[in-house]
mmCIF file of C-alpha atoms in Angstrom:
data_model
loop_
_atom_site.group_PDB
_atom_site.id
_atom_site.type_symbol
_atom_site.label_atom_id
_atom_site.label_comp_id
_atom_site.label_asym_id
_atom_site.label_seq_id
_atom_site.Cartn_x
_atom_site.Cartn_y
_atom_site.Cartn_z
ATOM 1 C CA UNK A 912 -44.970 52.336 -70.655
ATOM 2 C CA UNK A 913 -45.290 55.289 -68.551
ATOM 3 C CA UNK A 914 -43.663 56.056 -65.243
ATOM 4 C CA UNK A 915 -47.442 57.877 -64.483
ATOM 5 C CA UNK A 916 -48.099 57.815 -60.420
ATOM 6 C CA UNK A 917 -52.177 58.352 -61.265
ATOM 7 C CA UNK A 918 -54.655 55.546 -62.532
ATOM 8 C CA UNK A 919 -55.231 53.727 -64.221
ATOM 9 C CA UNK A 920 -51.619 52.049 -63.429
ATOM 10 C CA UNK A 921 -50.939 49.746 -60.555
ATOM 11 C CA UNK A 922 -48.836 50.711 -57.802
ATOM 12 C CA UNK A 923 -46.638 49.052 -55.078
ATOM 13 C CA UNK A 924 -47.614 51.411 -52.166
ATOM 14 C CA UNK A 925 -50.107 49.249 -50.773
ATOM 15 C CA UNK A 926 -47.628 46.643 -50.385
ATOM 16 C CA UNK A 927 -45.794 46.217 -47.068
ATOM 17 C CA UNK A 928 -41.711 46.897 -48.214
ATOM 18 C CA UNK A 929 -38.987 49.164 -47.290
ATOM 19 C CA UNK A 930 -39.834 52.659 -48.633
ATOM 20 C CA UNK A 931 -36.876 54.076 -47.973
ATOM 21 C CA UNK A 932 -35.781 51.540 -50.552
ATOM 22 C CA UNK A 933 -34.660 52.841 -54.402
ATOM 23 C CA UNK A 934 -35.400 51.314 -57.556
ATOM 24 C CA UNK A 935 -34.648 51.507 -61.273
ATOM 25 C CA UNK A 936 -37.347 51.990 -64.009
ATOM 26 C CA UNK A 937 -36.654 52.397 -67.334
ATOM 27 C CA UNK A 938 -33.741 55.095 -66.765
ATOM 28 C CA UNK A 939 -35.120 56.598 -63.873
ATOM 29 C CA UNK A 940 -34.424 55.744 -60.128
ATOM 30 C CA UNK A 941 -37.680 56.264 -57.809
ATOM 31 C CA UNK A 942 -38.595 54.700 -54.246
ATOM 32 C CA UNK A 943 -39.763 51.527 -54.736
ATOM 33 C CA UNK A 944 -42.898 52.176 -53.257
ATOM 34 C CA UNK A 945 -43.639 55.203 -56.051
ATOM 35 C CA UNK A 946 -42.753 52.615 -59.361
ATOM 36 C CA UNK A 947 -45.618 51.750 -61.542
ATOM 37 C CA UNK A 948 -46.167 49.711 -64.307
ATOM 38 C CA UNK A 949 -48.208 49.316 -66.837
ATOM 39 C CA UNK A 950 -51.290 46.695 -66.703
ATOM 40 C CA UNK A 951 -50.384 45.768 -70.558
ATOM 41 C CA UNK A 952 -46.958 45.259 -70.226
ATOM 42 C CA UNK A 953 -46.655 41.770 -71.537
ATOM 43 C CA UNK A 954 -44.499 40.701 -68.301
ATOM 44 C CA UNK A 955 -47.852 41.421 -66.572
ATOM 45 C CA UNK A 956 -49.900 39.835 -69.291
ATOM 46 C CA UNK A 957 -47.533 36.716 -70.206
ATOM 47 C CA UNK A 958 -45.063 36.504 -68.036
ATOM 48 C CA UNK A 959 -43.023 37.822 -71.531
ATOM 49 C CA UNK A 960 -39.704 38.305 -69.972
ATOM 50 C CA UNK A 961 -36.779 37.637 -68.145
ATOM 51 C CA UNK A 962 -34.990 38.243 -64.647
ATOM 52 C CA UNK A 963 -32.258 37.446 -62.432
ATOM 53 C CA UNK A 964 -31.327 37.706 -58.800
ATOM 54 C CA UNK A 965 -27.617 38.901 -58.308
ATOM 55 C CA UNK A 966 -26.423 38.802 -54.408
ATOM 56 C CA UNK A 967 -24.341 41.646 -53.069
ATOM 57 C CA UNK A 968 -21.740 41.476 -50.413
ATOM 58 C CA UNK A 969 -20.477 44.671 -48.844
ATOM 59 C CA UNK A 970 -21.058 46.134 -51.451
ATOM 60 C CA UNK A 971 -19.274 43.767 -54.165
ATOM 61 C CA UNK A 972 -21.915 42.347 -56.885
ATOM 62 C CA UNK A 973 -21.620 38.262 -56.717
ATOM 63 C CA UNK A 974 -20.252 37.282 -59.712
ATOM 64 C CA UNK A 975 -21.786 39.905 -61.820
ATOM 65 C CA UNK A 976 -20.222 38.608 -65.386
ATOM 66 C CA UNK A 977 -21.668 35.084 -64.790
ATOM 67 C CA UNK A 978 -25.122 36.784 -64.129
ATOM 68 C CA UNK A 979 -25.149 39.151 -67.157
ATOM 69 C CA UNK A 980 -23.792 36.429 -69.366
ATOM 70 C CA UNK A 981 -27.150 34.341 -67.986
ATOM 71 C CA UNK A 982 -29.393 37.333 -68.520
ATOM 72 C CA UNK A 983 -27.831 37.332 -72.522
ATOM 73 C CA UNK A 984 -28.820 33.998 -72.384
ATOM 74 C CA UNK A 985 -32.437 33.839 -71.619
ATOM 75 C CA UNK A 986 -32.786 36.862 -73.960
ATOM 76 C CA UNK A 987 -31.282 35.662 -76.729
ATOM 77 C CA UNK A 988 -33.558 32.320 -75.805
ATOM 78 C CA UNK A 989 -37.352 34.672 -75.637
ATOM 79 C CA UNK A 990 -35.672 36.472 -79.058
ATOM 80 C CA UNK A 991 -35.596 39.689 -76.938
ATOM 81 C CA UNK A 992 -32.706 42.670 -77.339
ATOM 82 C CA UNK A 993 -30.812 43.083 -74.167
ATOM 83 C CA UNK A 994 -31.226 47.228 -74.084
ATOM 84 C CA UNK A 995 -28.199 47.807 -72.063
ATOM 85 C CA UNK A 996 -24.320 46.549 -72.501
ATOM 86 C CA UNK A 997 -22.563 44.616 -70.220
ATOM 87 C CA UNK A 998 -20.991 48.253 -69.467
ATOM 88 C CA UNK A 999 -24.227 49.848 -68.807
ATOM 89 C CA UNK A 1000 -25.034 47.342 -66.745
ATOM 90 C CA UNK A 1001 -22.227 47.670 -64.136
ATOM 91 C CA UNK A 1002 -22.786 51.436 -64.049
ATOM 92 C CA UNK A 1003 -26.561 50.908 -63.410
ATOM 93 C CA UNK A 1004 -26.461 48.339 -61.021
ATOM 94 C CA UNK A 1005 -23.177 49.767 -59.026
ATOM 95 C CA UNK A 1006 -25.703 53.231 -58.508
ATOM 96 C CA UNK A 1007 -28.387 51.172 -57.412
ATOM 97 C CA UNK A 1008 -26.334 49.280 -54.809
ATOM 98 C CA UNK A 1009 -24.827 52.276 -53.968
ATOM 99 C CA UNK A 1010 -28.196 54.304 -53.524
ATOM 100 C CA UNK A 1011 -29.220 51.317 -51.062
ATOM 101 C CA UNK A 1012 -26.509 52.076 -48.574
ATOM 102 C CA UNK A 1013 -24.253 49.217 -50.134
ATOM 103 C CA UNK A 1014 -23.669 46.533 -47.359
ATOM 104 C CA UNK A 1015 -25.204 43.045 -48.016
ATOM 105 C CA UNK A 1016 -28.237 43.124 -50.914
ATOM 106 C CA UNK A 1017 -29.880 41.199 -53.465
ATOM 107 C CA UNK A 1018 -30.988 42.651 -56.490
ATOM 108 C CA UNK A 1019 -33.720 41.937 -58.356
ATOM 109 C CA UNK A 1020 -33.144 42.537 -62.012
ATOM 110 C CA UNK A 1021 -36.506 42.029 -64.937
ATOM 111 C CA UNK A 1022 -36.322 42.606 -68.475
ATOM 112 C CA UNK A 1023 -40.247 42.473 -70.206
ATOM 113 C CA UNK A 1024 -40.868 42.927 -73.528
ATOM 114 C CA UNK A 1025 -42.938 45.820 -72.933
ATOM 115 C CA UNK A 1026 -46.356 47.368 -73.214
ATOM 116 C CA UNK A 1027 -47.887 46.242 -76.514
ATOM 117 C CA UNK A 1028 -51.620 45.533 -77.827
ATOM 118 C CA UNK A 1029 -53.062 42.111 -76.139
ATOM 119 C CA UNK A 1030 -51.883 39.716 -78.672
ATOM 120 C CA UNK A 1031 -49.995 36.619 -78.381
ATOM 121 C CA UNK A 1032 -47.877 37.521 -81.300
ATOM 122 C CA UNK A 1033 -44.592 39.493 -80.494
ATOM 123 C CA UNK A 1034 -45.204 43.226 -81.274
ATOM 124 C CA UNK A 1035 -43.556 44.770 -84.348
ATOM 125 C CA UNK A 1036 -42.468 47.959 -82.284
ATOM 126 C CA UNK A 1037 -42.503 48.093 -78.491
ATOM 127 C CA UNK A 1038 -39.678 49.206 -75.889
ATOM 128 C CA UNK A 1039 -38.285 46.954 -73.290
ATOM 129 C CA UNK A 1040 -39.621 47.402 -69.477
ATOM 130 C CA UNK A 1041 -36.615 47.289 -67.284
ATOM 131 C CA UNK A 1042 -36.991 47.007 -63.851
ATOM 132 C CA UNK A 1043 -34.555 46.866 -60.375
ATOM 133 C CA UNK A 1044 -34.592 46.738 -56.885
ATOM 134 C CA UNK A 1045 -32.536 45.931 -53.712
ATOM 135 C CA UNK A 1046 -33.448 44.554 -50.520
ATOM 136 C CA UNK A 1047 -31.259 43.370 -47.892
ATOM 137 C CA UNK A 1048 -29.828 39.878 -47.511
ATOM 138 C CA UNK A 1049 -30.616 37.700 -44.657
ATOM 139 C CA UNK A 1050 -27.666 37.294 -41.765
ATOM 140 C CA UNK A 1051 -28.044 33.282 -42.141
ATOM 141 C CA UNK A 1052 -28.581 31.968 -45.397
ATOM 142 C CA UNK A 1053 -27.243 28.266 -45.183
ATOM 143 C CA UNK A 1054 -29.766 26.624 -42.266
ATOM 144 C CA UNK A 1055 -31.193 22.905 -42.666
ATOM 145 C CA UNK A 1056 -34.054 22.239 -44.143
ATOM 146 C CA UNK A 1057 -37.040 19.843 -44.804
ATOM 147 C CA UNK A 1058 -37.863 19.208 -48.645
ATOM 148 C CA UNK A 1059 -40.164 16.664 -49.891
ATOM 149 C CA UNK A 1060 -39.726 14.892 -53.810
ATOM 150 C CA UNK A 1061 -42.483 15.634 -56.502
ATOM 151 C CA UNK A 1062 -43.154 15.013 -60.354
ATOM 152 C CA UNK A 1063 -41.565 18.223 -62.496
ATOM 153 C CA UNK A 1064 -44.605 19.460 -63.901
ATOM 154 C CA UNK A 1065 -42.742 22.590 -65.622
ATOM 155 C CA UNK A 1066 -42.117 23.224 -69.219
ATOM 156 C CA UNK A 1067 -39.095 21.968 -71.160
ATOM 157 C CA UNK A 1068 -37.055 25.144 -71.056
ATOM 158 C CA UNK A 1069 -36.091 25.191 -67.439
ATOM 159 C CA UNK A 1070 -32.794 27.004 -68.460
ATOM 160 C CA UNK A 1071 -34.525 29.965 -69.168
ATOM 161 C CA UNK A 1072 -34.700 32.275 -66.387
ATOM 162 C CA UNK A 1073 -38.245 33.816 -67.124
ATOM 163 C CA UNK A 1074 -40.574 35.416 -65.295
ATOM 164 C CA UNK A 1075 -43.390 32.619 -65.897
ATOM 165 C CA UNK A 1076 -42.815 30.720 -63.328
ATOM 166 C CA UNK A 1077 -46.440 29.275 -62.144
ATOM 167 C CA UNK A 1078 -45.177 25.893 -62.227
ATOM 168 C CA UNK A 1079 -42.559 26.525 -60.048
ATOM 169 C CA UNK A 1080 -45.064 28.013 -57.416
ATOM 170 C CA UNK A 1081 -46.831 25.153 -57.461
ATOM 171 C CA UNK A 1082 -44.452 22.866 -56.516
ATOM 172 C CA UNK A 1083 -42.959 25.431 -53.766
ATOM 173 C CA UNK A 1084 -46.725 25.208 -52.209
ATOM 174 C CA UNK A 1085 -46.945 21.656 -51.945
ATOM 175 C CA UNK A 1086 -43.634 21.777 -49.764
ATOM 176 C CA UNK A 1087 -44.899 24.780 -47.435
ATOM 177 C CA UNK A 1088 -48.233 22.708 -47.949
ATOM 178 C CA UNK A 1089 -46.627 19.743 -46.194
ATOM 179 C CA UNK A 1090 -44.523 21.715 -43.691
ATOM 180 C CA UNK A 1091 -41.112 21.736 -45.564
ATOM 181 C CA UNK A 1092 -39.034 24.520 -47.157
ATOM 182 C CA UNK A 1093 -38.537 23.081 -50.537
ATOM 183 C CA UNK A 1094 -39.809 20.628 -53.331
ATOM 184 C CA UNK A 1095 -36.929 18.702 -54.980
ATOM 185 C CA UNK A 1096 -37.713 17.699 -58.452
ATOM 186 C CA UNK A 1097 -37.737 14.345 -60.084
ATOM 187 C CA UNK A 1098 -38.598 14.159 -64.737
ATOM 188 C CA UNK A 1099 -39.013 10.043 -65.596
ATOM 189 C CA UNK A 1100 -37.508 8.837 -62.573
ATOM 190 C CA UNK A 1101 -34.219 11.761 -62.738
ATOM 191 C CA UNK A 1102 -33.454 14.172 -60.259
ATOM 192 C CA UNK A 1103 -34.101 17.785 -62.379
ATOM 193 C CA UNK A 1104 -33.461 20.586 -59.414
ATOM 194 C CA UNK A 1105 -35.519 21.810 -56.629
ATOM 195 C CA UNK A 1106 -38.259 24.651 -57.320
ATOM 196 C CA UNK A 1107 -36.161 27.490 -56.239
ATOM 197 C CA UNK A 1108 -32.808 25.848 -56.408
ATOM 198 C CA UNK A 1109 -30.113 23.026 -57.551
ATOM 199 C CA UNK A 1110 -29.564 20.200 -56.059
ATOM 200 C CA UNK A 1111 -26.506 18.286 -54.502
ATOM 201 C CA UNK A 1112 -25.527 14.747 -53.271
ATOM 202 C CA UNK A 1113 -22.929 13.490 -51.555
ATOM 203 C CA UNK A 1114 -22.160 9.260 -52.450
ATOM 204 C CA UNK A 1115 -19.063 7.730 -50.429
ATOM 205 C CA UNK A 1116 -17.620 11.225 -50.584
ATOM 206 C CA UNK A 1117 -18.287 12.239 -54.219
ATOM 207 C CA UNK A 1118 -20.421 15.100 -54.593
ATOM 208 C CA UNK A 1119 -22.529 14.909 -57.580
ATOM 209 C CA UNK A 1120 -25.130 17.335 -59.470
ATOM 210 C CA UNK A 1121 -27.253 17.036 -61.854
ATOM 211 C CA UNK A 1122 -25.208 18.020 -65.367
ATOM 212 C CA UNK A 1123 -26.642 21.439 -67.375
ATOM 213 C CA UNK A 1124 -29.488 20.764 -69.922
ATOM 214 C CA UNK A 1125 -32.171 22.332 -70.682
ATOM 215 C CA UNK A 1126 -34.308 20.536 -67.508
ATOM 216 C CA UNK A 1127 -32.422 22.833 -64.863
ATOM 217 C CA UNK A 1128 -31.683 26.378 -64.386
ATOM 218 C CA UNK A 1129 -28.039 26.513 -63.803
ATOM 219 C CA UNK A 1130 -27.870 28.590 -60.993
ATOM 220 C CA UNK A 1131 -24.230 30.782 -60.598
ATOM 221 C CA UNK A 1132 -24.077 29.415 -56.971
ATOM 222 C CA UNK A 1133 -23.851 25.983 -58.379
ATOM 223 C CA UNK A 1134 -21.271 26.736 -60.730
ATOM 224 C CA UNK A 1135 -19.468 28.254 -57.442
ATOM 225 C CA UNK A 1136 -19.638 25.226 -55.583
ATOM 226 C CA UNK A 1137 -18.462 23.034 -58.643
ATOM 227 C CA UNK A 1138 -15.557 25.660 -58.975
ATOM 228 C CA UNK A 1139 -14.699 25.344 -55.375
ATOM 229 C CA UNK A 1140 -14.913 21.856 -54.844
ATOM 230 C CA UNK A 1141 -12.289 21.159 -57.623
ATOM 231 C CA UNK A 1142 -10.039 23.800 -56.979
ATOM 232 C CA UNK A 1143 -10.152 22.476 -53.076
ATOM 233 C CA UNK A 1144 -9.665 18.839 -55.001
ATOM 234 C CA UNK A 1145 -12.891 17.649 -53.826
ATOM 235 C CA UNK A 1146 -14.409 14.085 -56.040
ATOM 236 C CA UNK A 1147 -17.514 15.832 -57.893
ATOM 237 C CA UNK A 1148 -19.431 14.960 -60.851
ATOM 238 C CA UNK A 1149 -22.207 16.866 -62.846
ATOM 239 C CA UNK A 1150 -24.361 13.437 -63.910
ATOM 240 C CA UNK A 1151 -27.841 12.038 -63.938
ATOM 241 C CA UNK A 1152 -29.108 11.267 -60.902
ATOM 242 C CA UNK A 1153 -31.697 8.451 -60.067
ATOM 243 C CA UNK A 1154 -34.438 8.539 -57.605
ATOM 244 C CA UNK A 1155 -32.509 5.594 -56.057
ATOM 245 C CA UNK A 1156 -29.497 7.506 -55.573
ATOM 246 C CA UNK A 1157 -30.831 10.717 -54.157
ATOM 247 C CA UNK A 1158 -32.531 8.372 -51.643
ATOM 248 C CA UNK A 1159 -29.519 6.600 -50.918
ATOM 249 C CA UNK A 1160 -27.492 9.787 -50.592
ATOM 250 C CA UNK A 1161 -25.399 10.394 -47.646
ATOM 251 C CA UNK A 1162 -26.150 14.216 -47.899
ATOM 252 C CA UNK A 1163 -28.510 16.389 -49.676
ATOM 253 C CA UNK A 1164 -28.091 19.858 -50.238
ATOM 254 C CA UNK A 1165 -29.607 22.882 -52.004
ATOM 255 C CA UNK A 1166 -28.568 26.062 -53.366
ATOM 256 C CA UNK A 1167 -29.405 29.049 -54.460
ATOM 257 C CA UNK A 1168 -28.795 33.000 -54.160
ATOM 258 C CA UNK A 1169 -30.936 33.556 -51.488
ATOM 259 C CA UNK A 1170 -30.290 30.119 -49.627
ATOM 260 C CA UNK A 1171 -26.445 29.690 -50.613
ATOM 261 C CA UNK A 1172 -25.736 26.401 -49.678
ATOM 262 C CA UNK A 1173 -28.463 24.929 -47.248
ATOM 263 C CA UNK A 1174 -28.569 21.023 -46.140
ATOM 264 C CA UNK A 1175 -31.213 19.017 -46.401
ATOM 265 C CA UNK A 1176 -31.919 16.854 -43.315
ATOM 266 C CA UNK A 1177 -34.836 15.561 -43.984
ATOM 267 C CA UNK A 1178 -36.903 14.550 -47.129
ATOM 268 C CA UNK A 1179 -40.500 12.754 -47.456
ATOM 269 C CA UNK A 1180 -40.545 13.149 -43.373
ATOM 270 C CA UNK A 1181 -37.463 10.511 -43.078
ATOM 271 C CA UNK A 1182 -33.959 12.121 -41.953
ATOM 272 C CA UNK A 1183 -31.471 12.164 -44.760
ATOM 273 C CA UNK A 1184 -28.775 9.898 -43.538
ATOM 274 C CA UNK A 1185 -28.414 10.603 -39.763
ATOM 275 C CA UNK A 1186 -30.695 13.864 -39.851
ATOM 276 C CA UNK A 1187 -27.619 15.769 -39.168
ATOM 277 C CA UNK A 1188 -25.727 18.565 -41.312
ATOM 278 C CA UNK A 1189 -23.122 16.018 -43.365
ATOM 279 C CA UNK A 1190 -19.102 16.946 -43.037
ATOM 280 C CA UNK A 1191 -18.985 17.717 -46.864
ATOM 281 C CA UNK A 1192 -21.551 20.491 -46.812
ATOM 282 C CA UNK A 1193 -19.792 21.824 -43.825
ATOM 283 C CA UNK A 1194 -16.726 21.796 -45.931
ATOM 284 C CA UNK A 1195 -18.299 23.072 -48.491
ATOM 285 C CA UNK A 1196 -20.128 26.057 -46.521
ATOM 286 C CA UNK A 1197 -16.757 26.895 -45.605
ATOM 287 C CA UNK A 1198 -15.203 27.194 -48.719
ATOM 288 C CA UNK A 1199 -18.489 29.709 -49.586
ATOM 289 C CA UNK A 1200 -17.777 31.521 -46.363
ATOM 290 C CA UNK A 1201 -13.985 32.409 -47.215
ATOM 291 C CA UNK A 1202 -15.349 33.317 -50.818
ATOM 292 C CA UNK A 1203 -17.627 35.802 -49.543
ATOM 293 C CA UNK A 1204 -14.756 37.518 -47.169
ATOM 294 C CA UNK A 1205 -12.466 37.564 -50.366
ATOM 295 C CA UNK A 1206 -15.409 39.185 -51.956
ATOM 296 C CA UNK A 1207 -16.528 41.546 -49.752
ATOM 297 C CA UNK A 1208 -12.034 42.266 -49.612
ATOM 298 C CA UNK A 1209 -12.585 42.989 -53.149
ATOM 299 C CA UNK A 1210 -9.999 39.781 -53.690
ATOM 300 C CA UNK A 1211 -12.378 37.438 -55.706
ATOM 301 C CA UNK A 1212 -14.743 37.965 -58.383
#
C-alpha cells in the first residue's frame, strides 16, 4: 500500500463528497477526497475484508464495544489479525469524530487484507489496509417504508460483516427496481433479514425476530431493540419466522444504523395491516429516542 496522490492509484476526488471531510488511512488522517488506495489491495480485488458502520450522537460513539466486539468477529471469521486493540481503537476513532466537528456522524470503518500479488491464496506477508471516514447522519432516520419479499440469494455466512456484498446489492435493486426502499429476505420459506437490515414483527402484541445464526447479520441496533423491549417488559421472541407469519403480521419493521427503527407499511404493494405506523413501533421508536438523549448526555452506553 502506499498513501501516493500520483498514478497509477485511484482516487476519490472525482467523486461528489464533503471535502472538508477527514479520514483515516493506515495511521495517517487526510481529507477524504486526497485518500488513495491501491488497485491490488485484495478489498479491491476480492472484496477480502471486513467493515462496520458505527453511528455517532453528539459526539458519543453508539455502542462502540458491541461494534468492536463484531469487527473481532468477522476477523477472526476471514482468519485476519485485527491490527489495532480495542484501546487503539477508541483513541482512533474518538480523533476522527472529533476532527469531523463531533455532532451526529456515522463512521465508516474497513479492514482489507492488503495489497498482495493477484492470487486467490492468502499472502504469506502483507499489511492490513485500514480505512475510516465520517459523514453526517440524517435528521430523520425512522420514516415508513415500502419493501417487497425475495429469495436470499447470498452466501451462507451472512454473519460476517464483509465487504463482498454483491448479493446484497442485488436484492437492494430489485426493491428501488420496483419502487420500494428495501428487499426483505425469505431462505426455504424463513424470514432471513432484509438486504441492509433486520427484520421485526409484531403478532397479538409479541414482537418477534428472527434468532442469530449464521443466515443474518446481527445488527447492534437489533440487539438494542431486544434490550429495550425487555427491560421496558415488552413480549419478544428471537424465533423462526414463516412466510405465513410475516404476512400475517400486524407490524413490520426494519432496522439498521442508518435507518434505526423504520416501519414498514407496505410490502408486495399491499399495506401491512392498516398501512399505518403500528403502536408498538411507536413505542418502540420511543424507547430509541430516550436512548439516544441518554447517549448524547453521556448517561448510556
Amino acid at each position: 500500500f502506499s498513501a501516493s496522490r500520483t498514478p497509477p492509484y485511484c482516487f476519490l476526488s472525482s467523486l461528489r463528497m464533503d471535502h472538508a471531510a477527514t479520514a483515516y488511512i493506515n495511521g495517517e488522517f487526510l481529507p477524504l477526497a486526497e485518500v488513495s488506495i491501491s488497485p491490488l489491495d485484495r478489498g479491491f480485488m476480492f472484496g477480502d475484508g471486513v467493515y462496520e458502520v458505527i453511528p455517532v450522537y453528539g459526539g458519543q460513539p453508539f455502542r462502540l464495544e458491541s461494534h468492536l466486539q463484531r469487527l473481532d468477529n468477522s476477523l477472526d471469521a476471514i482468519r485476519l489479525a485485527n491490527p489495532y486493540s480495542h484501546t487503539q481503537w477508541h483513541t482512533l476513532l474518538g480523533q476522527l469524530i472529533e476532527k469531523n466537528q463531533s455532532g451526529d456522524q456515522s463512521l465508516y470503518v474497513q479492514i482489507t487484507r492488503g495489497v498482495a500479488e493477484r492470487d486467490h491464496a492468502f499472502p504469506l506477508s502483507a499489511a492490513a489496509t485500514v480505512f475510516a471516514m465520517s459523514k453526517a447522519l440524517p435528521a430523520s432516520q425512522q420514516a415508513a417504508v415500502k419493501a417487497i419479499t425475495l429469495e436470499d440469494i447470498r452466501w451462507q455466512w451472512c454473519h460476517i460483516k464483509s465487504t463482498a456484498l454483491l448479493g446484497n446489492l442485488l436484492l437492494r435493486q430489485q426493491a428501488v427496481d420496483a419502487g420500494c426502499d428495501e428487499s426483505i429476505l425469505l431462505r426455504d420459506g424463513i424470514l432471513t433479514e432484509g438486504a441492509a437490515s433486520n427484520v421485526f414483527i409484531v403478532q397479538n402484541n409479541t414482537i418477534k425476530t428472527p434468532k442469530k445464526s449464521t443466515r443474518i447479520l446481527a445488527g447492534i441496533t437489533r440487539g438494542i431493540v431486544v434490550e429495550l423491549a425487555k427491560r421496558n417488559r415488552l413480549d419478544i421472541a428471537e424465533t423462526d419466522i414463516s412466510k405465513q407469519k410475516l404476512f400475517g403480521a400486524d407490524e413490520i419493521w426494519i432496522t439498521s444504523s442508518s435507518k434505526e427503527i423504520a416501519p414498514v407499511t407496505e410490502l408486495n404493494g399491499q399495506a401491512v395491516a392498516d398501512g399505518q405506523v403500528g403502536p408498538v413501533c411507536q413505542h418502540m421508536q420511543t424507547l430509541f429516542s430516550q436512548f439516544k438523549m441518554q447517549l448524547r448526555a453521556g448517561v448510556a452506553g
